[in-house]
PDB file of C-alpha atoms in Angstrom:
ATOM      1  CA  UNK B   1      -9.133 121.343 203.498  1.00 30.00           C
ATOM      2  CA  UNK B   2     -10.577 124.549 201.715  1.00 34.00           C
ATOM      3  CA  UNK B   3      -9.217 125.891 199.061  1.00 35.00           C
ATOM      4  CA  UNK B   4      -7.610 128.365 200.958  1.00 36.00           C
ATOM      5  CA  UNK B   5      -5.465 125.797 202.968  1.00 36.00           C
ATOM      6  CA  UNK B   6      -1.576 125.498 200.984  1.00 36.00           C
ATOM      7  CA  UNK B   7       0.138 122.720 201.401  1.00 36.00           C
ATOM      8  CA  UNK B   8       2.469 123.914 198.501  1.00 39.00           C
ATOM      9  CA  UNK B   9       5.481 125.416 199.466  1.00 41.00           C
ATOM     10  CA  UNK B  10       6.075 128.848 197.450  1.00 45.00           C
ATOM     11  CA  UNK B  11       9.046 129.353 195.444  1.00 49.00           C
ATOM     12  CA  UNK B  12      11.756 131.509 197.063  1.00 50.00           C
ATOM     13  CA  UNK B  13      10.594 133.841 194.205  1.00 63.00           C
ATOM     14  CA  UNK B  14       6.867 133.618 193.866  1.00 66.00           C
ATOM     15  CA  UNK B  15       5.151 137.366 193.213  1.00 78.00           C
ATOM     16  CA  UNK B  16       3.773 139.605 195.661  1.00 84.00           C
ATOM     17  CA  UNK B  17       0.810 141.258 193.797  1.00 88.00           C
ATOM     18  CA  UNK B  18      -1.263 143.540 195.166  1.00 89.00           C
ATOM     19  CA  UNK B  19      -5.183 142.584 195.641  1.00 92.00           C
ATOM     20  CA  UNK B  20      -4.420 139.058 195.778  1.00 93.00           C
ATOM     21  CA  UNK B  21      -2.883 137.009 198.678  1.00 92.00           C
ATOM     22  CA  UNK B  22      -1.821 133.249 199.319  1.00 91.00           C
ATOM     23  CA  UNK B  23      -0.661 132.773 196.149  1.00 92.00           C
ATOM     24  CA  UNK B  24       0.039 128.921 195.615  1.00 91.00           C
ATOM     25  CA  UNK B  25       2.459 127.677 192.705  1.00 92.00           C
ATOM     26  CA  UNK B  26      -0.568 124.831 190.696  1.00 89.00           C
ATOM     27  CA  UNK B  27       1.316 124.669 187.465  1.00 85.00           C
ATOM     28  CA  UNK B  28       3.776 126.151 185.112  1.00 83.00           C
ATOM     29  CA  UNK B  29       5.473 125.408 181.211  1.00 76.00           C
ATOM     30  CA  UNK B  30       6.991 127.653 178.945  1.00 72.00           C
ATOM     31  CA  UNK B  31       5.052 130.271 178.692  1.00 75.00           C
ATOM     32  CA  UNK B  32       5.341 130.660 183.006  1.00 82.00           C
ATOM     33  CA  UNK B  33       4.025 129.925 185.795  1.00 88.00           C
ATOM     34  CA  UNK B  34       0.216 129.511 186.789  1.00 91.00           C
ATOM     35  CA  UNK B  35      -0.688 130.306 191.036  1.00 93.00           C
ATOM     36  CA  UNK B  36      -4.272 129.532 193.035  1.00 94.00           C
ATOM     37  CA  UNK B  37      -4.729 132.714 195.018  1.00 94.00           C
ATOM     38  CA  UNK B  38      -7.510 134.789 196.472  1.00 95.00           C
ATOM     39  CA  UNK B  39      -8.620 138.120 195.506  1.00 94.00           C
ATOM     40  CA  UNK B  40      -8.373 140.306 198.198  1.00 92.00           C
ATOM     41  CA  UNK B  41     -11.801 142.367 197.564  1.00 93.00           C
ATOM     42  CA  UNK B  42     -13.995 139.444 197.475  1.00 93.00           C
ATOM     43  CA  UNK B  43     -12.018 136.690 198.861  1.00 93.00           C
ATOM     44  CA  UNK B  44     -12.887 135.109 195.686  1.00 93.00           C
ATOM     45  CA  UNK B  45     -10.242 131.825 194.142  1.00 96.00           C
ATOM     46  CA  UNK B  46      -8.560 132.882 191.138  1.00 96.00           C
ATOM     47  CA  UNK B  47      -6.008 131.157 188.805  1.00 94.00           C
ATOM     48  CA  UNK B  48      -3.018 133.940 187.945  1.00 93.00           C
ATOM     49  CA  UNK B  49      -0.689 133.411 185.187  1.00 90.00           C
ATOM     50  CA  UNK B  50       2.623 135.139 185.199  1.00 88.00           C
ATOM     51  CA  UNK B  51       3.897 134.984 181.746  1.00 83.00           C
ATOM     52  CA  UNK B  52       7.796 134.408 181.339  1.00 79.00           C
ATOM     53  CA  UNK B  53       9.899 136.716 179.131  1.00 73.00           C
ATOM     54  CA  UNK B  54       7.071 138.878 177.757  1.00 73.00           C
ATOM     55  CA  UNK B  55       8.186 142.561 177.602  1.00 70.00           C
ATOM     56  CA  UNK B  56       5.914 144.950 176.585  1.00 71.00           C
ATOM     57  CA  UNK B  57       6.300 145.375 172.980  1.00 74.00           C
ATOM     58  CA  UNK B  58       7.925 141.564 171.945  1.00 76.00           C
ATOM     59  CA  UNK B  59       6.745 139.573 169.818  1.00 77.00           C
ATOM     60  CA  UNK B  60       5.965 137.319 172.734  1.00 75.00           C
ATOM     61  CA  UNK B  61       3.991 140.365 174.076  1.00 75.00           C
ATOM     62  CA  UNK B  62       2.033 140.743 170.884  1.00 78.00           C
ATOM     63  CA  UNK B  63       0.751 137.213 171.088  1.00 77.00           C
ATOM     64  CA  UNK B  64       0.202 136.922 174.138  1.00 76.00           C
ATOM     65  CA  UNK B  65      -2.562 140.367 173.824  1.00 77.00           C
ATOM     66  CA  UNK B  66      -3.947 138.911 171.135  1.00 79.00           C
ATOM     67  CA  UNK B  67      -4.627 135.692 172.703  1.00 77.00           C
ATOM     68  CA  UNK B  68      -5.836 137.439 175.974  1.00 79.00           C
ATOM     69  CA  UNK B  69      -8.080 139.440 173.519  1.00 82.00           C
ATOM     70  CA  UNK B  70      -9.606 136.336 172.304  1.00 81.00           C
ATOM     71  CA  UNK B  71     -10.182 134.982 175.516  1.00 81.00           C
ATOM     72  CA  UNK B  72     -12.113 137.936 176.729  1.00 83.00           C
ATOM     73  CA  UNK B  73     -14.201 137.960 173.322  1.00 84.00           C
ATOM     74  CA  UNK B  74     -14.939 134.308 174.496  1.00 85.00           C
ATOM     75  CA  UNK B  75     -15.724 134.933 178.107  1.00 84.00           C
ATOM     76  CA  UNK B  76     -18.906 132.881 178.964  1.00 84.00           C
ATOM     77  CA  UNK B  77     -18.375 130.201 176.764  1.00 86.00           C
ATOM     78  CA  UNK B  78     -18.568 127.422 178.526  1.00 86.00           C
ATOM     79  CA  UNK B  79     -15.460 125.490 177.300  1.00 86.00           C
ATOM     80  CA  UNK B  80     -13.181 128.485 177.748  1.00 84.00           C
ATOM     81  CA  UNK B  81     -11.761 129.763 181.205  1.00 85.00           C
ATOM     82  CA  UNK B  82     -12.618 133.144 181.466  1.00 86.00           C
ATOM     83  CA  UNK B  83     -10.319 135.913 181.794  1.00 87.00           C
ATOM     84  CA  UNK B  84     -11.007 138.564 184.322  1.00 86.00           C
ATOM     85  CA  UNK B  85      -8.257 141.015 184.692  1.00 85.00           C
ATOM     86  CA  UNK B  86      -4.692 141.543 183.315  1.00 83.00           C
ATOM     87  CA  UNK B  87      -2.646 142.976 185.739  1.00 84.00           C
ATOM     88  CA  UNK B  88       1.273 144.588 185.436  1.00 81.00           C
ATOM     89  CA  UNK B  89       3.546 144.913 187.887  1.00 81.00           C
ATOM     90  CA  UNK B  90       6.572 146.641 186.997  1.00 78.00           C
ATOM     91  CA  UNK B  91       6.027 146.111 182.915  1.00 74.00           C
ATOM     92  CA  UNK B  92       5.370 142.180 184.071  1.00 77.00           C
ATOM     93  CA  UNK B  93       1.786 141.015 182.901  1.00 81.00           C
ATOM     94  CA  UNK B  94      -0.109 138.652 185.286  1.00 88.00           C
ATOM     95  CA  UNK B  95      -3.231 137.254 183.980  1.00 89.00           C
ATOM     96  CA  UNK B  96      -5.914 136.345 186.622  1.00 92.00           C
ATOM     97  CA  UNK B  97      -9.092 133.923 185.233  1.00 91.00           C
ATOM     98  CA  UNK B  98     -11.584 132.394 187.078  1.00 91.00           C
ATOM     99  CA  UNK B  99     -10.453 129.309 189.038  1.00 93.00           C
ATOM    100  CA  UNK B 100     -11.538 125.731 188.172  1.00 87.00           C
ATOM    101  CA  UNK B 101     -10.520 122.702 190.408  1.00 84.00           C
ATOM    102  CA  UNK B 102     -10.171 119.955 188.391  1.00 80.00           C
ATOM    103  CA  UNK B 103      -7.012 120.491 186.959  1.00 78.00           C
ATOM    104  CA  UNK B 104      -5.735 120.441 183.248  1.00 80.00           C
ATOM    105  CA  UNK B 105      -6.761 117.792 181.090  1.00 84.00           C
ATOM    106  CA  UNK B 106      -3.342 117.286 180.329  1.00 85.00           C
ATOM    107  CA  UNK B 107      -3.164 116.303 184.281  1.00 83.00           C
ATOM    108  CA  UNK B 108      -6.146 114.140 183.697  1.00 87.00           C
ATOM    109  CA  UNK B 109      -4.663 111.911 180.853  1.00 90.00           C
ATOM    110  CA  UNK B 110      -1.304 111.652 183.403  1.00 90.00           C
ATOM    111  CA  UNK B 111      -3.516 110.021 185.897  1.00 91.00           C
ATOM    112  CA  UNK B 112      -5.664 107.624 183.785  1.00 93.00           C
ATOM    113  CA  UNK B 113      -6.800 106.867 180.493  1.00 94.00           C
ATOM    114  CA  UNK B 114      -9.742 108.238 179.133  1.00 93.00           C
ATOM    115  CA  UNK B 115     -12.928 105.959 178.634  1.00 95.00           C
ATOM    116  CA  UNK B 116     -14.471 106.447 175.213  1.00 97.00           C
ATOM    117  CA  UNK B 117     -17.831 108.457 175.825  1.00 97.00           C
ATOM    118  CA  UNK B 118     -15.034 110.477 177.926  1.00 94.00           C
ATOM    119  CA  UNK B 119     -13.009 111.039 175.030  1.00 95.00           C
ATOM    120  CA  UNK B 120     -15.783 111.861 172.707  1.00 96.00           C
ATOM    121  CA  UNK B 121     -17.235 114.486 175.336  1.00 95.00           C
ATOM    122  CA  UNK B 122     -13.968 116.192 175.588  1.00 93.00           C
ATOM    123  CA  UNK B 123     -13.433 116.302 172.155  1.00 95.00           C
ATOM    124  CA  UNK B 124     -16.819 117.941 171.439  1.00 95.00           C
ATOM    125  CA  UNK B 125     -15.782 120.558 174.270  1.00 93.00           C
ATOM    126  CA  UNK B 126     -12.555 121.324 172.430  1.00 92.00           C
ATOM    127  CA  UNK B 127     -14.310 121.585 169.078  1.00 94.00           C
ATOM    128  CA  UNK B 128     -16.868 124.072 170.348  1.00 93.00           C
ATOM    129  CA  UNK B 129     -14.461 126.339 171.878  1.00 90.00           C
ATOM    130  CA  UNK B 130     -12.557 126.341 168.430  1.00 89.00           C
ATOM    131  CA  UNK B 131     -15.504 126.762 166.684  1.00 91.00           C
ATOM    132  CA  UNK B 132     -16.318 129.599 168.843  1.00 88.00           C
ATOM    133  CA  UNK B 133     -12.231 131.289 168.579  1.00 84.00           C
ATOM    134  CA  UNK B 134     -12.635 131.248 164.872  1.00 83.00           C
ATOM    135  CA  UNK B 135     -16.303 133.324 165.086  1.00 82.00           C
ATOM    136  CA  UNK B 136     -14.518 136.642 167.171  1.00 73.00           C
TER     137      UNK B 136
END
């Protein structure tokens, strides 16, 4: 199955947003949800977050542009997903970043425990993006 097969059945309410097509629901929390789609353009995978009651202007709005800003001060980094476009549809901010397979680490620890050497690698990876945050 490519990654352009769904399985997933969309929510009744999923977005339609333009460029991108076959959105699939992969995740979501508080802050919203988080779709696999493909960009129509390239035909390139792409992870798109729609973020949940954030108006333009809120206080919800203002962290979520700075955080977005630090993530595209970061881009490249190899510990950090990189952001590649915000998109708004009708005052609604989608953020799309590069697509990576492997799922959360929060998924990972649901599914088994971590060995030691594992643990120890991932918390070097977390260290060095947070290193890296606290430089931009």
């Amino acid at each position: 199955m490519s990654l352009h097969d769904c399985s997933v059945t969309m929510p009744a309410d999923a977005p339609e947003l333009p460029g991108y097509t076959n959105l699939v629901l992969i995740g979501q929390g508080g802050l919203g949800r988080v779709y696999r789609g493909v960009r129509a353009s390239t035909g390139g995978v792409v992870a798109i977050k729609e973020l949940h009651d954030v108006t333009q202007g809120s206080p919800a709005w203002h962290r979520a542009t700075r955080e977005v800003d630090a993530m595209l001060r970061l881009k490249g980094h190899s510990n950090v997903v990189s952001v590649e476009e915000i998109v708004q549809l009708d005052g609604h901010p989608f953020i799309v970043m590069e697509f990576l397979s492997g799922g959360s680490l929060f998924d990972l620890v649901q599914r088994r425990v971590l060995s030691v050497a594992e643990t120890i690698l991932v918390g070097h990876q977390v260290t060095s993006a947070l290193v890296a945050a606290h430089r931009v």
